[in-house]
Short mmCIF file of C-alpha atoms in Angstrom, two decimals:
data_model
loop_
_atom_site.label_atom_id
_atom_site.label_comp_id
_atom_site.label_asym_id
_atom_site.label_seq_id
_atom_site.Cartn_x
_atom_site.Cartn_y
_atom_site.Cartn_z
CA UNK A 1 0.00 0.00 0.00
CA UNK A 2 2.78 2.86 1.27
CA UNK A 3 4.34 1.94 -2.56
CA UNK A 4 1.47 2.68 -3.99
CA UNK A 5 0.73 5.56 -2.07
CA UNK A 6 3.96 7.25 -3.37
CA UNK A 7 2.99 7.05 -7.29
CA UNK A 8 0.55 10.47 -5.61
CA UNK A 9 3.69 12.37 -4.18
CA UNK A 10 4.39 13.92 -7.04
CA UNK A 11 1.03 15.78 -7.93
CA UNK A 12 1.89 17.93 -5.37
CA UNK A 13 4.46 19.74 -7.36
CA UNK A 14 2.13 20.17 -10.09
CA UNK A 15 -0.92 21.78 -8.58
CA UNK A 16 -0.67 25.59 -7.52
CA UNK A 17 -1.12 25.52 -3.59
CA UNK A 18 -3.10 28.74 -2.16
CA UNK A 19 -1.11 30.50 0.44
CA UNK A 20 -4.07 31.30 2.30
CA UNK A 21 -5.03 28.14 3.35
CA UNK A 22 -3.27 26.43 6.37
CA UNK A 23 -3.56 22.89 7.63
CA UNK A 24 -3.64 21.52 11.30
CA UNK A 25 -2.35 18.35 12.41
CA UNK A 26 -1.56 16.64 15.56
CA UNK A 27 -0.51 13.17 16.21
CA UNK A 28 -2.09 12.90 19.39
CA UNK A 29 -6.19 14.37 18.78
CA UNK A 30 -6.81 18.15 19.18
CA UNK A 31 -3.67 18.78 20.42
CA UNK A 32 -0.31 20.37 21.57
CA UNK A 33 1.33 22.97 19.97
CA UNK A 34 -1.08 22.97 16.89
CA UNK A 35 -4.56 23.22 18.33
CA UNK A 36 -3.32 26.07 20.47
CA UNK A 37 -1.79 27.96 17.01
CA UNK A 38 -4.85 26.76 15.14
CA UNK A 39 -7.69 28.40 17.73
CA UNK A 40 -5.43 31.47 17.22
CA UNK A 41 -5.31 31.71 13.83
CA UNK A 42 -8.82 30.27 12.93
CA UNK A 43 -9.74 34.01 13.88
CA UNK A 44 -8.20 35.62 11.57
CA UNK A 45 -9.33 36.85 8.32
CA UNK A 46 -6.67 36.22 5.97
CA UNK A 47 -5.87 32.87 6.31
CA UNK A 48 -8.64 29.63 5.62
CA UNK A 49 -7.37 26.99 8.95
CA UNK A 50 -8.62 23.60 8.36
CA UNK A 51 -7.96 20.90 10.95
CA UNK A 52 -7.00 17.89 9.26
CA UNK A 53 -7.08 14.44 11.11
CA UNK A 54 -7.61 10.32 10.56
CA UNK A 55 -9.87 10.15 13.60
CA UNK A 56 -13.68 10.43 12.36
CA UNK A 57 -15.20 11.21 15.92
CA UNK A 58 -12.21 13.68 16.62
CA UNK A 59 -13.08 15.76 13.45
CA UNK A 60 -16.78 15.58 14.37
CA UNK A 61 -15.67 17.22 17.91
CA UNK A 62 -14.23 19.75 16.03
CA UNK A 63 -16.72 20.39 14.11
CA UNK A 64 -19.27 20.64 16.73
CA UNK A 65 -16.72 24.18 18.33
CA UNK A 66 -17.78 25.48 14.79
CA UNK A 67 -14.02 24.61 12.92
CA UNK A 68 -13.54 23.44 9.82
CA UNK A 69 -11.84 19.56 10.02
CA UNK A 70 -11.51 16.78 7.16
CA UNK A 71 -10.89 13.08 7.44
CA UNK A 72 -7.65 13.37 5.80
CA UNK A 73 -8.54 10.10 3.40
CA UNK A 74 -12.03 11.72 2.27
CA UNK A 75 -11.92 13.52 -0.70
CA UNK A 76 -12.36 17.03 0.51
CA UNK A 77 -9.52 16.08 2.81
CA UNK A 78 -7.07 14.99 0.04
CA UNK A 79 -8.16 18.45 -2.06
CA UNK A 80 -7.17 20.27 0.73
CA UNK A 81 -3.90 18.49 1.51
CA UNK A 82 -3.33 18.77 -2.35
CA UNK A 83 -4.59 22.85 -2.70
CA UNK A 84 -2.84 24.41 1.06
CA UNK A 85 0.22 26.09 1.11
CA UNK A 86 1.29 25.43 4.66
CA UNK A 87 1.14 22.34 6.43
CA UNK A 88 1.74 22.72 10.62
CA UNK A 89 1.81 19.98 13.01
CA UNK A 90 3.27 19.19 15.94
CA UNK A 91 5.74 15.80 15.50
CA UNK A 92 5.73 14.25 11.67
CA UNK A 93 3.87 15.39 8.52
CA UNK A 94 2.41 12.43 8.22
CA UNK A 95 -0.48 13.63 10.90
CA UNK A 96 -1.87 15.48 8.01
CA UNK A 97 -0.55 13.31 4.85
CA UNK A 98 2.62 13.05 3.73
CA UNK A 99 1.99 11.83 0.85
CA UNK A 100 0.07 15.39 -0.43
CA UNK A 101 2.81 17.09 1.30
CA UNK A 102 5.10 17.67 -1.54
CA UNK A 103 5.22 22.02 -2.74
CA UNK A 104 3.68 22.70 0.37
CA UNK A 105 5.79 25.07 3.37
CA UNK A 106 6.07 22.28 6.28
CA UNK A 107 5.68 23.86 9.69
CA UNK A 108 6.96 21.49 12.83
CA UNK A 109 5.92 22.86 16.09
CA UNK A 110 7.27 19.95 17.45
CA UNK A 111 5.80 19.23 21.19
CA UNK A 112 8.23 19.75 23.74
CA UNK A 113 11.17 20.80 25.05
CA UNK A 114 13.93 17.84 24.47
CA UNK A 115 15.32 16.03 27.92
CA UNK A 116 16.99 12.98 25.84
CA UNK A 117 18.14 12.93 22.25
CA UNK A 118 15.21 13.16 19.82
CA UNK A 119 15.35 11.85 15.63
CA UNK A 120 18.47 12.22 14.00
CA UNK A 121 20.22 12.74 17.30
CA UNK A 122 19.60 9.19 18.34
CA UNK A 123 22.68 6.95 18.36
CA UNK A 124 20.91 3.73 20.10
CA UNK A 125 18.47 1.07 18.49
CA UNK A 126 16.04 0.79 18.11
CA UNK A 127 14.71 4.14 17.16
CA UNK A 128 18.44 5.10 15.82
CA UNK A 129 17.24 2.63 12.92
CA UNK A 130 14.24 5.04 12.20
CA UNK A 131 16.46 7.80 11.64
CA UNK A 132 20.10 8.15 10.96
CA UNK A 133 20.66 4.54 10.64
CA UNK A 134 17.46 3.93 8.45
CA UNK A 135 18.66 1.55 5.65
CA UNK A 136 16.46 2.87 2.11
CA UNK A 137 13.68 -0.33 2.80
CA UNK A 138 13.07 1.94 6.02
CA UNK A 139 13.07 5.11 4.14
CA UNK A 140 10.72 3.97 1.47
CA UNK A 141 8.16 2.52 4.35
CA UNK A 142 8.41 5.47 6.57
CA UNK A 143 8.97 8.38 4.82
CA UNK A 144 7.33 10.71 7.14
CA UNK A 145 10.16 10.16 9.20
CA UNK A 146 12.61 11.60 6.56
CA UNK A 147 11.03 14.49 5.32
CA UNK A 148 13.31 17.78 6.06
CA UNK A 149 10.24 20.63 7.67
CA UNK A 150 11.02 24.13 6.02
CA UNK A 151 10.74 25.78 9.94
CA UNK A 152 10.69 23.95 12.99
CA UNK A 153 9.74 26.20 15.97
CA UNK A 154 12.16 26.00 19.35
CA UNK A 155 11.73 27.71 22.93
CA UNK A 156 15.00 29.39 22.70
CA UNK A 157 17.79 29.84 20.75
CA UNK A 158 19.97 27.63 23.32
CA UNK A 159 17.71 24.71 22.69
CA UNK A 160 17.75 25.00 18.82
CA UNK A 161 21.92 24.77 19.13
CA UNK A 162 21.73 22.44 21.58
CA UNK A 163 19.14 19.90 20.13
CA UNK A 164 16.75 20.90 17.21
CA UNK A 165 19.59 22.15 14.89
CA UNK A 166 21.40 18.59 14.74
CA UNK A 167 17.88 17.01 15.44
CA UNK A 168 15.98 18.19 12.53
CA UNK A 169 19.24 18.30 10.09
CA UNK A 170 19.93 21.94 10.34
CA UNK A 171 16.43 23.39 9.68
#
């Protein structure tokens, strides 16, 4: 299936993406980092915010506050993950599709401060075998887990030197 999946990837190049629509994405529900940016920018004028998600009930929750939210596998979901300019979410790109993803800006709020290496910084298995030990089988199957963000957002200048820079591959 992920195989197939990446014969889509590369519509995303070809279709203009409007810069004034924004997707939401959490891996963890209404969440973190995102909701929070989300119910602040949902009230502004300029910019459409559309919550995208793969949980059904979750998107009729949001719904119900009066937001807009897709099942990212319906087809007004996939439109939108095709047509928005910016993707934000708070761990991978994969919470709002990955494979849609490609033209658009990709936003990681990530969702906490660091105590313990995090993604590329890993030098231990099992998880170092996700990242910068991933042979290309891994990279094929997981991709989310590869794509470079454009921005990734840190606390503090001290904890982008000391763990998002190297993290996230110098974003």
């Amino acid at each position: 299936m992920k195989l197939m999946m990446w014969s889509i990837y590369p519509i995303g190049f070809l279709i203009k993406r409007d810069k004034s629509i924004w997707l939401f994405g959490s891996y963890s529900g209404f969440t973190d980092n995102s909701r929070y940016l989300f119910e602040s920018t949902t009230k502004k004028n300029d910019v459409r915010c559309i919550w995208i998600s793969d949980d059904i009930k979750l998107i009729k929750k949001i719904r119900c506050k009066g937001y807009e939210a897709y099942y990212k596998y319906s087809v007004k979901g996939i439109y939108f993950c095709y047509i928005a300019k910016v993707y934000i979410y708070s761990n991978y790109v994969s919470t709002i599709n990955f494979y849609t993803s490609a033209g658009a800006v990709l936003v990681n709020l990530w969702h906490g401060t660091p105590l313990k290496k995090i993604e590329y910084d890993i030098s231990k298995s099992p998880l170092f075998n996700y990242f910068k030990g991933a042979s290309f089988i891994i990279k094929i199957l997981m991709p989310e887990k590869h794509k470079k963000c454009n921005f990734i957002l840190a606390p503090s200048q001290f904890v982008y030197d000391y763990s998002f820079k190297s993290a996230f591959r110098g974003v």
